[in-house]
Coordinates of C-alpha atoms and ligand atoms in Angstrom, one line a residue:
M171 CA 4.8 -7.9 39.4
K172 CA 7.7 -7.2 37.0
D173 CA 9.0 -3.5 36.6
L174 CA 8.1 -2.7 33.1
L175 CA 11.0 -0.3 33.0
T176 CA 13.5 -3.1 33.3
A177 CA 11.8 -6.0 32.1
L178 CA 12.9 -7.3 28.8
P179 CA 10.4 -9.1 26.3
S180 CA 11.1 -12.9 26.2
V181 CA 13.6 -14.0 23.1
E182 CA 10.4 -15.8 21.5
S183 CA 8.2 -13.0 21.7
V184 CA 10.7 -10.8 20.0
R185 CA 11.7 -13.3 17.4
S186 CA 7.9 -13.8 16.6
Q187 CA 7.3 -10.1 16.1
N188 CA 6.8 -10.5 12.4
D189 CA 4.8 -13.6 12.4
L190 CA 1.5 -13.0 10.4
T191 CA 0.4 -16.6 10.7
G192 CA -3.3 -16.9 10.0
R193 CA -3.8 -13.2 9.3
I194 CA -5.8 -12.2 6.3
A195 CA -4.2 -9.5 4.1
L196 CA -6.0 -7.6 1.3
I197 CA -3.8 -6.0 -1.1
T198 CA -5.5 -3.7 -3.9
G199 CA -3.4 -3.4 -7.2
G200 CA -1.7 -6.6 -6.1
G201 CA -1.2 -8.1 -9.5
S202 CA 1.8 -6.0 -10.4
G203 CA 4.6 -4.2 -9.3
L204 CA 5.0 -3.0 -5.6
G205 CA 1.6 -4.9 -4.8
R206 CA 2.8 -8.0 -6.0
A207 CA 6.1 -7.9 -4.1
M208 CA 4.4 -7.0 -0.8
A209 CA 1.5 -9.6 -1.3
W210 CA 4.4 -12.2 -1.4
G211 CA 6.4 -10.5 1.6
L212 CA 3.1 -11.0 3.6
A213 CA 2.5 -14.4 2.6
C214 CA 6.0 -15.5 3.4
H215 CA 5.3 -14.4 7.0
G216 CA 2.3 -16.5 7.2
A217 CA -0.6 -14.2 6.0
N218 CA -3.4 -15.4 3.9
I219 CA -3.7 -13.3 0.9
V220 CA -6.5 -11.5 -1.2
I221 CA -5.4 -9.9 -4.3
V222 CA -7.7 -7.4 -5.7
D223 CA -7.0 -5.8 -9.0
R224 CA -8.9 -4.4 -11.9
D225 CA -7.0 -6.9 -13.9
I226 CA -8.2 -10.4 -12.8
T227 CA -5.9 -12.2 -14.9
A228 CA -2.9 -10.7 -13.2
A229 CA -4.7 -11.0 -9.7
E230 CA -5.2 -14.8 -10.5
T231 CA -1.5 -15.3 -11.5
C232 CA -0.2 -13.6 -8.5
A233 CA -2.6 -15.7 -6.3
R234 CA -1.4 -18.8 -7.8
E235 CA 2.4 -17.8 -7.3
I236 CA 1.8 -17.2 -3.6
S237 CA -0.2 -20.3 -2.9
A238 CA 2.4 -22.6 -4.8
G239 CA 5.4 -20.7 -3.3
C240 CA 4.3 -19.9 0.2
G241 CA 1.3 -22.2 1.0
T242 CA -0.8 -19.9 2.5
R243 CA -4.6 -19.5 1.3
T244 CA -5.3 -17.0 -1.5
L245 CA -8.0 -15.5 -3.2
A246 CA -8.2 -13.1 -6.2
V247 CA -11.0 -10.5 -6.8
R248 CA -11.6 -8.3 -9.7
A249 CA -12.6 -4.8 -8.7
D250 CA -12.0 -1.4 -9.7
V251 CA -11.0 0.5 -6.5
N252 CA -12.8 3.6 -7.4
I253 CA -16.2 2.1 -7.7
E254 CA -18.2 1.6 -4.7
E255 CA -20.2 -1.2 -6.0
D256 CA -17.1 -3.0 -6.5
V257 CA -15.3 -2.3 -3.2
E258 CA -18.4 -3.5 -1.3
S259 CA -19.0 -6.5 -3.3
A260 CA -15.2 -7.5 -3.2
T261 CA -15.4 -6.9 0.8
K262 CA -18.3 -8.9 1.1
Q263 CA -16.8 -11.8 -1.2
V264 CA -13.6 -12.0 0.9
L265 CA -15.5 -11.8 4.1
E266 CA -17.4 -15.1 3.0
G267 CA -14.4 -16.8 1.3
L268 CA -11.7 -16.2 3.8
G269 CA -12.9 -14.2 6.6
P270 CA -12.5 -10.8 8.0
V271 CA -9.4 -8.9 6.9
D272 CA -6.7 -8.0 9.4
I273 CA -4.3 -6.1 7.0
L274 CA -5.6 -3.7 4.3
V275 CA -2.9 -2.3 2.0
N276 CA -4.1 0.4 -0.6
N277 CA -1.9 0.3 -3.1
A278 CA -3.4 0.2 -6.6
G279 CA -2.6 3.3 -8.7
H280 CA -1.1 4.8 -11.7
N281 CA 0.4 8.1 -12.6
I282 CA 0.5 10.6 -15.4
R283 CA 3.5 13.0 -16.1
K284 CA 2.9 16.0 -17.7
P285 CA 2.9 19.8 -17.2
L286 CA -0.2 21.4 -15.6
I287 CA -1.6 23.1 -18.8
D288 CA -1.6 19.9 -20.7
Y289 CA -3.3 17.9 -18.3
T290 CA -7.2 17.1 -19.4
L291 CA -9.8 17.0 -16.4
A292 CA -10.3 13.4 -17.2
E293 CA -6.7 12.8 -16.4
F294 CA -7.1 14.8 -13.2
D295 CA -10.1 12.9 -12.2
S296 CA -8.7 9.4 -12.8
L297 CA -5.9 9.9 -10.6
H298 CA -7.9 11.3 -7.7
E299 CA -10.3 8.6 -8.2
V300 CA -8.0 5.7 -8.0
H301 CA -5.6 7.0 -5.1
V302 CA -7.9 9.2 -2.9
R303 CA -11.3 7.8 -3.7
G304 CA -10.0 4.3 -4.1
T305 CA -8.3 4.4 -0.7
F306 CA -11.2 5.9 1.2
L307 CA -13.6 3.4 -0.1
F308 CA -11.7 0.4 1.0
C309 CA -10.6 2.2 4.3
R310 CA -14.3 2.5 4.9
A311 CA -15.4 -0.8 3.7
V312 CA -12.9 -2.7 5.5
G313 CA -12.9 -0.3 8.6
R314 CA -16.2 -1.6 9.3
S315 CA -15.3 -4.9 10.3
M316 CA -12.1 -3.9 11.8
K317 CA -13.9 -1.6 14.0
E318 CA -16.6 -4.3 14.9
R319 CA -13.4 -6.7 16.0
Q320 CA -11.4 -3.8 17.5
R321 CA -8.4 -4.6 15.7
G322 CA -6.7 -4.3 12.2
V323 CA -3.9 -2.6 10.3
I324 CA -4.3 -0.5 7.4
I325 CA -1.2 0.6 5.2
N326 CA -1.7 3.2 2.5
I327 CA 0.7 3.3 -0.3
A328 CA 1.4 7.2 -0.9
S329 CA 4.6 8.5 -2.2
V330 CA 7.5 10.7 -1.5
L331 CA 5.7 12.9 -4.0
G332 CA 2.9 13.5 -1.2
H333 CA 5.9 15.0 0.8
V334 CA 8.2 17.0 -1.4
A335 CA 7.5 18.7 -4.8
A336 CA 8.5 17.9 -8.3
Q337 CA 7.7 19.0 -11.8
N338 CA 5.1 17.5 -14.0
V339 CA 3.1 15.5 -11.7
A340 CA 0.7 18.0 -10.0
P341 CA -2.6 15.6 -9.8
Y342 CA -0.7 12.8 -8.7
A343 CA 1.4 14.6 -6.0
A344 CA -1.6 16.4 -4.7
A345 CA -3.6 12.8 -4.6
K346 CA -0.5 11.3 -2.8
A347 CA -0.5 14.2 -0.1
A348 CA -4.3 13.6 0.3
I349 CA -3.3 10.0 1.2
V350 CA -0.7 11.0 3.7
Q351 CA -3.3 13.2 5.4
L352 CA -6.3 10.6 5.0
T353 CA -3.8 8.2 6.7
R354 CA -3.2 10.7 9.7
V355 CA -6.8 11.5 10.4
L356 CA -7.9 7.8 10.3
A357 CA -5.0 6.9 12.6
L358 CA -6.8 9.6 15.1
E359 CA -10.2 8.2 14.7
L360 CA -9.4 4.3 14.8
A361 CA -6.8 4.2 17.2
P362 CA -9.5 4.0 20.0
H363 CA -10.7 0.9 18.2
G364 CA -7.3 -0.9 18.2
I365 CA -6.8 -0.2 14.5
R366 CA -3.5 1.3 13.4
V367 CA -3.3 3.3 10.2
N368 CA 0.0 4.0 8.4
A369 CA 1.4 5.0 5.0
I370 CA 4.4 4.0 3.0
A371 CA 6.0 6.6 0.9
P372 CA 8.1 5.2 -1.8
G373 CA 10.7 7.1 -4.0
Y374 CA 11.3 5.6 -7.5
I375 CA 11.1 2.0 -7.5
D376 CA 11.7 -0.1 -10.8
T377 CA 8.2 -1.4 -11.6
P378 CA 5.9 -1.4 -14.7
L379 CA 4.9 2.1 -13.7
T380 CA 8.1 3.7 -13.6
R381 CA 9.4 1.7 -16.8
Q382 CA 7.0 4.2 -18.7
H383 CA 9.4 7.0 -18.0
A384 CA 11.4 8.6 -20.5
P385 CA 15.1 7.5 -20.5
E386 CA 16.0 11.1 -19.6
V387 CA 13.8 11.1 -16.6
R388 CA 15.1 7.7 -15.4
D389 CA 18.7 9.0 -15.7
R390 CA 18.0 12.0 -13.6
I391 CA 16.3 9.9 -11.2
T392 CA 19.2 7.5 -10.9
Q393 CA 21.6 10.6 -10.6
T394 CA 19.6 12.5 -7.9
T395 CA 19.2 9.3 -5.4
P396 CA 21.8 9.1 -3.1
L397 CA 22.0 5.3 -3.4
G398 CA 22.4 5.8 -7.0
R399 CA 19.6 3.4 -8.3
F400 CA 16.1 2.9 -8.6
G401 CA 14.8 0.9 -5.7
Q402 CA 13.5 -2.8 -6.3
A403 CA 10.0 -3.8 -5.4
R404 CA 11.2 -6.6 -3.2
E405 CA 12.6 -3.8 -0.9
L406 CA 9.2 -2.9 0.1
I407 CA 8.9 -6.3 1.6
G408 CA 10.5 -5.2 4.9
P409 CA 8.8 -2.1 5.4
I410 CA 5.3 -3.6 4.6
V411 CA 5.8 -6.6 7.0
F412 CA 7.2 -4.1 9.6
L413 CA 4.0 -2.0 9.6
A414 CA 1.7 -5.0 9.0
S415 CA 3.0 -6.9 12.1
D416 CA 3.4 -6.6 15.8
A417 CA 6.8 -5.2 15.3
S418 CA 5.2 -1.6 14.8
S419 CA 2.6 -1.9 17.4
F420 CA 3.1 1.5 19.0
V421 CA 3.3 3.2 15.2
T422 CA 0.3 5.0 13.7
G423 CA -0.3 8.0 11.7
S424 CA 3.3 7.9 10.4
S425 CA 4.3 7.8 6.8
L426 CA 7.7 5.5 6.1
I427 CA 9.8 6.9 3.6
V428 CA 11.4 4.1 1.3
D429 CA 13.5 6.3 -1.1
G430 CA 17.2 5.5 -1.3
G431 CA 17.9 9.0 0.6
W432 CA 16.2 11.1 -2.1
T433 CA 14.2 13.2 0.3
A434 CA 17.3 13.4 2.7
Q435 CA 18.6 16.2 0.3
Ligands
NAD1555 N1 6.9 2.6 -8.6 C1 7.2 3.5 -8.0 O1 8.3 4.2 -8.2 C2 6.2 4.0 -7.1 C3 6.7 5.1 -6.5 C4 5.9 5.9 -5.3 C5 4.4 5.4 -5.1 N2 4.2 4.3 -6.1 C6 2.8 3.7 -5.8 O2 2.8 2.3 -5.6 C7 1.4 1.8 -6.1 C8 1.7 0.7 -6.8 O3 2.6 1.1 -8.1 P1 3.4 0.2 -8.9 O4 4.7 0.9 -9.4 O5 3.4 -1.3 -8.3 O6 2.6 0.2 -10.3 P2 2.0 -1.1 -11.5 O7 1.4 -0.3 -12.6 O8 3.3 -2.0 -11.4 O9 0.8 -1.8 -10.7 C9 -0.3 -1.2 -10.3 C10 -1.7 -2.2 -10.2 O10 -2.7 -1.7 -9.9 C11 -3.9 -2.0 -10.6 N3 -4.6 -0.9 -10.6 C12 -4.5 0.3 -11.1 N4 -5.9 1.1 -11.2 C13 -6.7 0.1 -10.4 C14 -8.0 0.3 -10.1 N5 -8.5 1.5 -10.4 N6 -8.6 -0.6 -9.5 C15 -7.8 -1.9 -9.0 N7 -6.8 -2.0 -9.4 C16 -6.2 -0.9 -10.2 C17 -3.1 -2.4 -11.9 O11 -4.0 -3.3 -12.5 C18 -1.9 -3.0 -11.3 O12 -2.0 -4.3 -11.1 C19 0.7 3.0 -6.8 O13 -0.3 3.6 -5.9 C20 2.0 3.9 -7.1 O14 1.3 5.1 -7.0 C21 4.8 3.6 -7.0

């Protein structure tokens, strides 16, 4: 038997580490911004893609783009991630239409920026519902079949604001911190079943979400980001493919920060 300490993996196995051919990836909020780019990136590496979004037109457009550009199978499903019946029915639809999910990306979300005293309870609830409840519901629904099959990868889209503080985002930051901790707990619970659970914590990325920021907020972000700019959605492709593929086979319970150096200061 070869000594594992000195034996190197074959060239072919190293080169194919990012290969996702035939795997099924479900991306929530995949109709726009980061979700759309990450879905495209996973498909470029061979994954069949399910776009789940409450905006079915956006989901269908994205699914068509991927089928045409990457040639992999796609499915667009309308669901609101914070509604239990929607999540259960979407999961069933995917199982019947494409098969069991290998890669789950919990990405759907939104943000509201304002000082604490101006928040309504409905705004607070909407942020916690989409981020925490939505992530929990999809992890539970898809986690069942992953547990049965003793394999799977879950990636939750958190935020740098789940790790460090900033003003005017209290409910959003608290919800993202909850996602980071949910990720750690599920990583422990699901590791014995061959399921890895990680988070990506993006910094400021140029998407329809951050285009809503006031010009002075965008300027401040640019000035305080060491790389001197907003990130682009396509810069999430490398991180998502890494975490979704065998390239990260010993990584679980982690949070990968993708922020142009913003939290390094
Ligand atoms: N853009 C950034 O700078 C940034 C930074 C950190 C984290 N994030 C996170 O990344 C994720 C994606 O953000 P984005 O910038 O791509 O935003 P986006 O607005 O471009 O896209 C969000 C998508 O989620 C969908 N969605 C929203 N609520 C939903 C719900 N309840 N059910 C189903 N679909 C729903 C929307 O229809 C949309 O397609 C969010 O969780 C966000 O908090 C973004």
